[in-house]
Amino acid sequence: ILKTLDYDLGFPTAIQFLRYIVKVLSCSRQEYYCGKFLCELMSVSYSALRWKPSEIAVASLDILNDVSTFIPALKQLVNLSFNENSISECKRFMRNVILQKELSDYPTVFTKYDSVYNKLKSELK
């Protein structure tokens, strides 16, 4: 099997899970972009290692449900496939990172997604 794969093994990232979920749930481009910002933010945070990449992807979209966008099928996905407490904890962590940007160790992610960050920050307050 490894020879067939040319020893090309990789660990799935939160963004890979996000792409799949966005496609399955027919999310908008803006929802994907906001979710991608949150996934990238988590990917550079050592503290975020406690969550699985799939949980981070789901939490990044679920936090959008809390602010303005509504993705109806996402709640069903969370209830069927994930530990709701873990998703809630991950969302809480994301919210804290966004609201406490000045304490952040990863300014480049905020710079890259400046417009998304400003929109989310205003909606999360």
mmCIF file of N, CA and C in Angstrom:
data_model
loop_
_atom_site.group_PDB
_atom_site.id
_atom_site.type_symbol
_atom_site.label_atom_id
_atom_site.label_comp_id
_atom_site.label_asym_id
_atom_site.label_seq_id
_atom_site.Cartn_x
_atom_site.Cartn_y
_atom_site.Cartn_z
ATOM 1 N N ILE A 1 0.831 -1.188 0.000
ATOM 2 C CA ILE A 1 0.000 0.000 0.000
ATOM 3 C C ILE A 1 0.874 1.250 0.000
ATOM 4 N N LEU A 2 1.926 1.246 0.818
ATOM 5 C CA LEU A 2 2.785 2.425 0.884
ATOM 6 C C LEU A 2 3.501 2.686 -0.441
ATOM 7 N N LYS A 3 3.907 1.623 -1.125
ATOM 8 C CA LYS A 3 4.558 1.812 -2.430
ATOM 9 C C LYS A 3 3.585 2.426 -3.428
ATOM 10 N N THR A 4 2.350 1.974 -3.386
ATOM 11 C CA THR A 4 1.328 2.521 -4.285
ATOM 12 C C THR A 4 1.129 4.010 -4.009
ATOM 13 N N LEU A 5 1.163 4.381 -2.753
ATOM 14 C CA LEU A 5 0.999 5.787 -2.372
ATOM 15 C C LEU A 5 2.302 6.574 -2.514
ATOM 16 N N ASP A 6 3.364 5.886 -2.934
ATOM 17 C CA ASP A 6 4.682 6.496 -3.063
ATOM 18 C C ASP A 6 5.128 7.108 -1.732
ATOM 19 N N TYR A 7 4.743 6.450 -0.639
ATOM 20 C CA TYR A 7 5.074 6.875 0.723
ATOM 21 C C TYR A 7 4.620 8.306 0.995
ATOM 22 N N ASP A 8 3.602 8.735 0.292
ATOM 23 C CA ASP A 8 3.068 10.086 0.440
ATOM 24 C C ASP A 8 1.926 10.066 1.454
ATOM 25 N N LEU A 9 2.290 10.127 2.722
ATOM 26 C CA LEU A 9 1.311 10.104 3.803
ATOM 27 C C LEU A 9 1.242 11.483 4.437
ATOM 28 N N GLY A 10 0.070 11.885 4.768
ATOM 29 C CA GLY A 10 -0.077 13.184 5.411
ATOM 30 C C GLY A 10 -1.177 13.150 6.447
ATOM 31 N N PHE A 11 -1.072 14.029 7.376
ATOM 32 C CA PHE A 11 -2.067 14.151 8.436
ATOM 33 C C PHE A 11 -3.126 15.141 7.968
ATOM 34 N N PRO A 12 -4.399 14.768 8.008
ATOM 35 C CA PRO A 12 -5.438 15.704 7.550
ATOM 36 C C PRO A 12 -5.491 16.936 8.452
ATOM 37 N N THR A 13 -5.584 18.093 7.832
ATOM 38 C CA THR A 13 -5.630 19.341 8.583
ATOM 39 C C THR A 13 -7.078 19.804 8.759
ATOM 40 N N ALA A 14 -7.254 20.784 9.617
ATOM 41 C CA ALA A 14 -8.586 21.352 9.832
ATOM 42 C C ALA A 14 -9.123 21.972 8.539
ATOM 43 N N ILE A 15 -8.242 22.563 7.745
ATOM 44 C CA ILE A 15 -8.684 23.186 6.499
ATOM 45 C C ILE A 15 -9.163 22.130 5.502
ATOM 46 N N GLN A 16 -8.531 20.966 5.485
ATOM 47 C CA GLN A 16 -9.012 19.887 4.616
ATOM 48 C C GLN A 16 -10.406 19.428 5.049
ATOM 49 N N PHE A 17 -10.609 19.287 6.336
ATOM 50 C CA PHE A 17 -11.947 18.930 6.830
ATOM 51 C C PHE A 17 -12.940 20.043 6.516
ATOM 52 N N LEU A 18 -12.511 21.284 6.681
ATOM 53 C CA LEU A 18 -13.377 22.425 6.393
ATOM 54 C C LEU A 18 -13.841 22.400 4.934
ATOM 55 N N ARG A 19 -12.917 22.162 4.005
ATOM 56 C CA ARG A 19 -13.281 22.094 2.575
ATOM 57 C C ARG A 19 -14.353 21.033 2.332
ATOM 58 N N TYR A 20 -14.173 19.890 2.953
ATOM 59 C CA TYR A 20 -15.132 18.795 2.774
ATOM 60 C C TYR A 20 -16.499 19.177 3.355
ATOM 61 N N ILE A 21 -16.519 19.716 4.561
ATOM 62 C CA ILE A 21 -17.781 20.072 5.218
ATOM 63 C C ILE A 21 -18.496 21.169 4.440
ATOM 64 N N VAL A 22 -17.744 22.162 3.987
ATOM 65 C CA VAL A 22 -18.328 23.269 3.217
ATOM 66 C C VAL A 22 -18.975 22.748 1.934
ATOM 67 N N LYS A 23 -18.306 21.792 1.303
ATOM 68 C CA LYS A 23 -18.848 21.215 0.065
ATOM 69 C C LYS A 23 -20.124 20.411 0.350
ATOM 70 N N VAL A 24 -20.092 19.583 1.374
ATOM 71 C CA VAL A 24 -21.240 18.741 1.718
ATOM 72 C C VAL A 24 -22.446 19.586 2.144
ATOM 73 N N LEU A 25 -22.195 20.654 2.902
ATOM 74 C CA LEU A 25 -23.284 21.486 3.413
ATOM 75 C C LEU A 25 -23.650 22.638 2.474
ATOM 76 N N SER A 26 -22.975 22.732 1.334
ATOM 77 C CA SER A 26 -23.220 23.797 0.349
ATOM 78 C C SER A 26 -23.129 25.188 0.970
ATOM 79 N N CYS A 27 -22.060 25.417 1.704
ATOM 80 C CA CYS A 27 -21.843 26.718 2.337
ATOM 81 C C CYS A 27 -21.371 27.736 1.296
ATOM 82 N N SER A 28 -21.516 28.999 1.632
ATOM 83 C CA SER A 28 -21.097 30.068 0.726
ATOM 84 C C SER A 28 -19.582 30.238 0.772
ATOM 85 N N ARG A 29 -19.073 30.985 -0.183
ATOM 86 C CA ARG A 29 -17.640 31.283 -0.238
ATOM 87 C C ARG A 29 -17.219 32.100 0.994
ATOM 88 N N GLN A 30 -18.084 33.005 1.424
ATOM 89 C CA GLN A 30 -17.774 33.829 2.593
ATOM 90 C C GLN A 30 -17.716 32.971 3.865
ATOM 91 N N GLU A 31 -18.618 32.018 3.991
ATOM 92 C CA GLU A 31 -18.594 31.126 5.152
ATOM 93 C C GLU A 31 -17.301 30.301 5.158
ATOM 94 N N TYR A 32 -16.886 29.844 3.970
ATOM 95 C CA TYR A 32 -15.634 29.094 3.871
ATOM 96 C C TYR A 32 -14.458 29.975 4.289
ATOM 97 N N TYR A 33 -14.432 31.216 3.801
ATOM 98 C CA TYR A 33 -13.323 32.116 4.084
ATOM 99 C C TYR A 33 -13.232 32.428 5.577
ATOM 100 N N CYS A 34 -14.361 32.664 6.217
ATOM 101 C CA CYS A 34 -14.376 32.910 7.667
ATOM 102 C C CYS A 34 -13.909 31.666 8.429
ATOM 103 N N GLY A 35 -14.406 30.511 8.001
ATOM 104 C CA GLY A 35 -13.983 29.258 8.630
ATOM 105 C C GLY A 35 -12.500 29.008 8.446
ATOM 106 N N LYS A 36 -11.986 29.339 7.271
ATOM 107 C CA LYS A 36 -10.560 29.148 6.986
ATOM 108 C C LYS A 36 -9.709 30.040 7.892
ATOM 109 N N PHE A 37 -10.157 31.277 8.100
ATOM 110 C CA PHE A 37 -9.454 32.179 9.012
ATOM 111 C C PHE A 37 -9.344 31.545 10.394
ATOM 112 N N LEU A 38 -10.450 31.028 10.904
ATOM 113 C CA LEU A 38 -10.449 30.436 12.242
ATOM 114 C C LEU A 38 -9.589 29.170 12.300
ATOM 115 N N CYS A 39 -9.635 28.362 11.233
ATOM 116 C CA CYS A 39 -8.800 27.150 11.193
ATOM 117 C C CYS A 39 -7.314 27.509 11.167
ATOM 118 N N GLU A 40 -6.955 28.516 10.383
ATOM 119 C CA GLU A 40 -5.544 28.935 10.345
ATOM 120 C C GLU A 40 -5.109 29.497 11.686
ATOM 121 N N LEU A 41 -5.990 30.239 12.316
ATOM 122 C CA LEU A 41 -5.687 30.791 13.628
ATOM 123 C C LEU A 41 -5.394 29.669 14.614
ATOM 124 N N MET A 42 -6.177 28.623 14.556
ATOM 125 C CA MET A 42 -5.984 27.487 15.460
ATOM 126 C C MET A 42 -4.739 26.675 15.100
ATOM 127 N N SER A 43 -4.382 26.663 13.822
ATOM 128 C CA SER A 43 -3.247 25.838 13.396
ATOM 129 C C SER A 43 -1.910 26.367 13.909
ATOM 130 N N VAL A 44 -1.856 27.629 14.292
ATOM 131 C CA VAL A 44 -0.612 28.182 14.816
ATOM 132 C C VAL A 44 -0.622 28.304 16.341
ATOM 133 N N SER A 45 -1.663 27.800 16.951
ATOM 134 C CA SER A 45 -1.785 27.879 18.398
ATOM 135 C C SER A 45 -1.470 26.530 19.041
ATOM 136 N N TYR A 46 -0.458 26.522 19.875
ATOM 137 C CA TYR A 46 -0.081 25.292 20.571
ATOM 138 C C TYR A 46 -1.228 24.792 21.450
ATOM 139 N N SER A 47 -1.969 25.707 22.027
ATOM 140 C CA SER A 47 -3.080 25.342 22.918
ATOM 141 C C SER A 47 -4.195 24.608 22.184
ATOM 142 N N ALA A 48 -4.273 24.775 20.868
ATOM 143 C CA ALA A 48 -5.353 24.160 20.094
ATOM 144 C C ALA A 48 -5.098 22.692 19.769
ATOM 145 N N LEU A 49 -3.955 22.176 20.172
ATOM 146 C CA LEU A 49 -3.644 20.772 19.879
ATOM 147 C C LEU A 49 -4.554 19.788 20.603
ATOM 148 N N ARG A 50 -5.298 20.268 21.569
ATOM 149 C CA ARG A 50 -6.185 19.362 22.318
ATOM 150 C C ARG A 50 -7.405 18.942 21.506
ATOM 151 N N TRP A 51 -7.693 19.669 20.397
ATOM 152 C CA TRP A 51 -8.837 19.333 19.557
ATOM 153 C C TRP A 51 -8.397 18.663 18.270
ATOM 154 N N LYS A 52 -9.224 17.769 17.787
ATOM 155 C CA LYS A 52 -8.975 17.108 16.509
ATOM 156 C C LYS A 52 -9.198 18.112 15.388
ATOM 157 N N PRO A 53 -8.500 17.940 14.259
ATOM 158 C CA PRO A 53 -8.704 18.849 13.120
ATOM 159 C C PRO A 53 -10.176 18.911 12.674
ATOM 160 N N SER A 54 -10.863 17.798 12.727
ATOM 161 C CA SER A 54 -12.280 17.792 12.320
ATOM 162 C C SER A 54 -13.125 18.631 13.289
ATOM 163 N N GLU A 55 -12.794 18.601 14.578
ATOM 164 C CA GLU A 55 -13.526 19.399 15.565
ATOM 165 C C GLU A 55 -13.281 20.891 15.348
ATOM 166 N N ILE A 56 -12.055 21.235 15.018
ATOM 167 C CA ILE A 56 -11.725 22.637 14.749
ATOM 168 C C ILE A 56 -12.500 23.134 13.528
ATOM 169 N N ALA A 57 -12.569 22.319 12.493
ATOM 170 C CA ALA A 57 -13.302 22.706 11.283
ATOM 171 C C ALA A 57 -14.782 22.929 11.576
ATOM 172 N N VAL A 58 -15.382 22.011 12.311
ATOM 173 C CA VAL A 58 -16.806 22.141 12.648
ATOM 174 C C VAL A 58 -17.027 23.349 13.557
ATOM 175 N N ALA A 59 -16.164 23.533 14.537
ATOM 176 C CA ALA A 59 -16.303 24.667 15.453
ATOM 177 C C ALA A 59 -16.152 25.993 14.709
ATOM 178 N N SER A 60 -15.276 26.033 13.698
ATOM 179 C CA SER A 60 -15.069 27.277 12.955
ATOM 180 C C SER A 60 -16.326 27.678 12.188
ATOM 181 N N LEU A 61 -17.088 26.709 11.722
ATOM 182 C CA LEU A 61 -18.353 27.032 11.057
ATOM 183 C C LEU A 61 -19.466 27.264 12.078
ATOM 184 N N ASP A 62 -19.432 26.516 13.154
ATOM 185 C CA ASP A 62 -20.478 26.649 14.171
ATOM 186 C C ASP A 62 -20.424 28.018 14.854
ATOM 187 N N ILE A 63 -19.240 28.579 14.989
ATOM 188 C CA ILE A 63 -19.136 29.912 15.588
ATOM 189 C C ILE A 63 -19.800 30.948 14.687
ATOM 190 N N LEU A 64 -19.824 30.689 13.379
ATOM 191 C CA LEU A 64 -20.525 31.588 12.450
ATOM 192 C C LEU A 64 -22.034 31.532 12.689
ATOM 193 N N ASN A 65 -22.536 30.347 13.049
ATOM 194 C CA ASN A 65 -23.955 30.221 13.392
ATOM 195 C C ASN A 65 -24.308 31.100 14.592
ATOM 196 N N ASP A 66 -23.353 31.288 15.477
ATOM 197 C CA ASP A 66 -23.599 32.090 16.675
ATOM 198 C C ASP A 66 -23.655 33.586 16.385
ATOM 199 N N VAL A 67 -23.021 34.025 15.310
ATOM 200 C CA VAL A 67 -22.942 35.464 15.068
ATOM 201 C C VAL A 67 -23.938 35.967 14.023
ATOM 202 N N SER A 68 -23.943 35.387 12.847
ATOM 203 C CA SER A 68 -24.870 35.928 11.849
ATOM 204 C C SER A 68 -25.326 34.897 10.828
ATOM 205 N N THR A 69 -24.387 34.152 10.313
ATOM 206 C CA THR A 69 -24.719 33.177 9.283
ATOM 207 C C THR A 69 -25.413 31.995 9.937
ATOM 208 N N PHE A 70 -26.326 31.394 9.223
ATOM 209 C CA PHE A 70 -26.984 30.226 9.778
ATOM 210 C C PHE A 70 -26.858 29.069 8.800
ATOM 211 N N ILE A 71 -26.213 28.021 9.241
ATOM 212 C CA ILE A 71 -26.021 26.815 8.438
ATOM 213 C C ILE A 71 -26.825 25.717 9.126
ATOM 214 N N PRO A 72 -28.095 25.509 8.716
ATOM 215 C CA PRO A 72 -28.997 24.600 9.439
ATOM 216 C C PRO A 72 -28.471 23.178 9.602
ATOM 217 N N ALA A 73 -27.886 22.618 8.582
ATOM 218 C CA ALA A 73 -27.457 21.221 8.635
ATOM 219 C C ALA A 73 -26.254 21.018 9.556
ATOM 220 N N LEU A 74 -25.560 22.100 9.913
ATOM 221 C CA LEU A 74 -24.376 21.975 10.760
ATOM 222 C C LEU A 74 -24.738 21.471 12.159
ATOM 223 N N LYS A 75 -25.820 21.966 12.721
ATOM 224 C CA LYS A 75 -26.243 21.511 14.053
ATOM 225 C C LYS A 75 -26.482 20.011 14.060
ATOM 226 N N GLN A 76 -27.106 19.538 13.001
ATOM 227 C CA GLN A 76 -27.377 18.111 12.882
ATOM 228 C C GLN A 76 -26.068 17.323 12.806
ATOM 229 N N LEU A 77 -25.098 17.844 12.048
ATOM 230 C CA LEU A 77 -23.791 17.196 11.937
ATOM 231 C C LEU A 77 -23.103 17.140 13.291
ATOM 232 N N VAL A 78 -23.153 18.236 14.030
ATOM 233 C CA VAL A 78 -22.530 18.279 15.353
ATOM 234 C C VAL A 78 -23.192 17.267 16.277
ATOM 235 N N ASN A 79 -24.510 17.225 16.277
ATOM 236 C CA ASN A 79 -25.238 16.310 17.166
ATOM 237 C C ASN A 79 -24.985 14.842 16.828
ATOM 238 N N LEU A 80 -24.817 14.538 15.554
ATOM 239 C CA LEU A 80 -24.645 13.142 15.137
ATOM 240 C C LEU A 80 -23.209 12.643 15.249
ATOM 241 N N SER A 81 -22.243 13.516 15.006
ATOM 242 C CA SER A 81 -20.876 13.040 14.809
ATOM 243 C C SER A 81 -19.835 13.538 15.798
ATOM 244 N N PHE A 82 -20.169 14.520 16.623
ATOM 245 C CA PHE A 82 -19.143 15.137 17.455
ATOM 246 C C PHE A 82 -19.599 15.264 18.898
ATOM 247 N N ASN A 83 -18.617 15.418 19.765
ATOM 248 C CA ASN A 83 -18.883 15.679 21.166
ATOM 249 C C ASN A 83 -19.206 17.172 21.283
ATOM 250 N N GLU A 84 -20.437 17.481 21.620
ATOM 251 C CA GLU A 84 -20.879 18.874 21.644
ATOM 252 C C GLU A 84 -20.093 19.711 22.654
ATOM 253 N N ASN A 85 -19.687 19.110 23.772
ATOM 254 C CA ASN A 85 -18.892 19.838 24.764
ATOM 255 C C ASN A 85 -17.533 20.242 24.201
ATOM 256 N N SER A 86 -16.920 19.340 23.446
ATOM 257 C CA SER A 86 -15.626 19.636 22.854
ATOM 258 C C SER A 86 -15.739 20.756 21.818
ATOM 259 N N ILE A 87 -16.796 20.734 21.017
ATOM 260 C CA ILE A 87 -17.023 21.785 20.019
ATOM 261 C C ILE A 87 -17.253 23.126 20.724
ATOM 262 N N SER A 88 -18.037 23.115 21.788
ATOM 263 C CA SER A 88 -18.311 24.351 22.542
ATOM 264 C C SER A 88 -17.038 24.917 23.160
ATOM 265 N N GLU A 89 -16.209 24.042 23.697
ATOM 266 C CA GLU A 89 -14.947 24.475 24.294
ATOM 267 C C GLU A 89 -14.021 25.075 23.228
ATOM 268 N N CYS A 90 -13.976 24.456 22.074
ATOM 269 C CA CYS A 90 -13.150 24.942 20.967
ATOM 270 C C CYS A 90 -13.647 26.319 20.509
ATOM 271 N N LYS A 91 -14.957 26.478 20.394
ATOM 272 C CA LYS A 91 -15.544 27.769 20.003
ATOM 273 C C LYS A 91 -15.209 28.850 21.029
ATOM 274 N N ARG A 92 -15.267 28.504 22.289
ATOM 275 C CA ARG A 92 -14.938 29.461 23.355
ATOM 276 C C ARG A 92 -13.486 29.933 23.224
ATOM 277 N N PHE A 93 -12.608 28.976 22.932
ATOM 278 C CA PHE A 93 -11.192 29.310 22.753
ATOM 279 C C PHE A 93 -11.008 30.242 21.550
ATOM 280 N N MET A 94 -11.672 29.923 20.428
ATOM 281 C CA MET A 94 -11.584 30.773 19.229
ATOM 282 C C MET A 94 -12.070 32.189 19.532
ATOM 283 N N ARG A 95 -13.189 32.267 20.199
ATOM 284 C CA ARG A 95 -13.773 33.570 20.548
ATOM 285 C C ARG A 95 -12.792 34.388 21.390
ATOM 286 N N ASN A 96 -12.157 33.762 22.370
ATOM 287 C CA ASN A 96 -11.194 34.458 23.216
ATOM 288 C C ASN A 96 -9.993 34.949 22.420
ATOM 289 N N VAL A 97 -9.511 34.143 21.499
ATOM 290 C CA VAL A 97 -8.366 34.554 20.671
ATOM 291 C C VAL A 97 -8.747 35.761 19.822
ATOM 292 N N ILE A 98 -9.937 35.741 19.241
ATOM 293 C CA ILE A 98 -10.378 36.856 18.394
ATOM 294 C C ILE A 98 -10.554 38.131 19.220
ATOM 295 N N LEU A 99 -11.180 38.015 20.372
ATOM 296 C CA LEU A 99 -11.466 39.191 21.180
ATOM 297 C C LEU A 99 -10.241 39.734 21.911
ATOM 298 N N GLN A 100 -9.193 38.925 22.032
ATOM 299 C CA GLN A 100 -7.976 39.361 22.708
ATOM 300 C C GLN A 100 -6.797 39.363 21.745
ATOM 301 N N LYS A 101 -7.013 39.923 20.570
ATOM 302 C CA LYS A 101 -5.981 39.938 19.517
ATOM 303 C C LYS A 101 -4.653 40.492 20.027
ATOM 304 N N GLU A 102 -4.712 41.519 20.853
ATOM 305 C CA GLU A 102 -3.474 42.142 21.313
ATOM 306 C C GLU A 102 -2.617 41.180 22.129
ATOM 307 N N LEU A 103 -3.209 40.128 22.661
ATOM 308 C CA LEU A 103 -2.466 39.125 23.423
ATOM 309 C C LEU A 103 -1.966 37.989 22.540
ATOM 310 N N SER A 104 -2.269 38.101 21.266
ATOM 311 C CA SER A 104 -1.995 37.007 20.346
ATOM 312 C C SER A 104 -0.524 36.932 19.934
ATOM 313 N N ASP A 105 -0.077 35.710 19.751
ATOM 314 C CA ASP A 105 1.281 35.469 19.275
ATOM 315 C C ASP A 105 1.322 35.268 17.763
ATOM 316 N N TYR A 106 0.213 35.440 17.103
ATOM 317 C CA TYR A 106 0.160 35.159 15.675
ATOM 318 C C TYR A 106 -0.459 36.306 14.882
ATOM 319 N N PRO A 107 0.218 37.443 14.840
ATOM 320 C CA PRO A 107 -0.334 38.618 14.147
ATOM 321 C C PRO A 107 -0.443 38.442 12.633
ATOM 322 N N THR A 108 0.373 37.570 12.039
ATOM 323 C CA THR A 108 0.319 37.421 10.581
ATOM 324 C C THR A 108 -1.017 36.851 10.115
ATOM 325 N N VAL A 109 -1.616 35.977 10.894
ATOM 326 C CA VAL A 109 -2.920 35.422 10.522
ATOM 327 C C VAL A 109 -3.973 36.528 10.570
ATOM 328 N N PHE A 110 -3.894 37.384 11.594
ATOM 329 C CA PHE A 110 -4.840 38.496 11.700
ATOM 330 C C PHE A 110 -4.650 39.475 10.540
ATOM 331 N N THR A 111 -3.414 39.704 10.155
ATOM 332 C CA THR A 111 -3.137 40.622 9.046
ATOM 333 C C THR A 111 -3.675 40.058 7.735
ATOM 334 N N LYS A 112 -3.464 38.787 7.506
ATOM 335 C CA LYS A 112 -3.917 38.141 6.268
ATOM 336 C C LYS A 112 -5.442 38.207 6.127
ATOM 337 N N TYR A 113 -6.135 38.057 7.223
ATOM 338 C CA TYR A 113 -7.599 38.014 7.206
ATOM 339 C C TYR A 113 -8.196 39.230 7.922
ATOM 340 N N ASP A 114 -7.620 40.396 7.722
ATOM 341 C CA ASP A 114 -8.016 41.593 8.463
ATOM 342 C C ASP A 114 -9.509 41.899 8.367
ATOM 343 N N SER A 115 -10.089 41.837 7.173
ATOM 344 C CA SER A 115 -11.510 42.174 7.025
ATOM 345 C C SER A 115 -12.406 41.147 7.728
ATOM 346 N N VAL A 116 -12.040 39.872 7.639
ATOM 347 C CA VAL A 116 -12.812 38.823 8.312
ATOM 348 C C VAL A 116 -12.702 38.992 9.826
ATOM 349 N N TYR A 117 -11.488 39.264 10.294
ATOM 350 C CA TYR A 117 -11.275 39.450 11.731
ATOM 351 C C TYR A 117 -12.136 40.595 12.265
ATOM 352 N N ASN A 118 -12.117 41.738 11.577
ATOM 353 C CA ASN A 118 -12.889 42.896 12.043
ATOM 354 C C ASN A 118 -14.389 42.596 12.075
ATOM 355 N N LYS A 119 -14.874 41.887 11.068
ATOM 356 C CA LYS A 119 -16.303 41.535 11.017
ATOM 357 C C LYS A 119 -16.662 40.601 12.179
ATOM 358 N N LEU A 120 -15.866 39.553 12.374
ATOM 359 C CA LEU A 120 -16.143 38.608 13.456
ATOM 360 C C LEU A 120 -16.049 39.265 14.831
ATOM 361 N N LYS A 121 -15.027 40.105 14.997
ATOM 362 C CA LYS A 121 -14.841 40.740 16.302
ATOM 363 C C LYS A 121 -16.038 41.605 16.651
ATOM 364 N N SER A 122 -16.537 42.353 15.692
ATOM 365 C CA SER A 122 -17.704 43.222 15.969
ATOM 366 C C SER A 122 -18.955 42.400 16.270
ATOM 367 N N GLU A 123 -19.088 41.243 15.650
ATOM 368 C CA GLU A 123 -20.275 40.414 15.858
ATOM 369 C C GLU A 123 -20.201 39.567 17.125
ATOM 370 N N LEU A 124 -18.995 39.291 17.586
ATOM 371 C CA LEU A 124 -18.829 38.450 18.777
ATOM 372 C C LEU A 124 -19.005 39.218 20.075
ATOM 373 N N LYS A 125 -18.911 40.528 20.038
ATOM 374 C CA LYS A 125 -19.022 41.336 21.266
ATOM 375 C C LYS A 125 -20.407 41.289 21.825
#
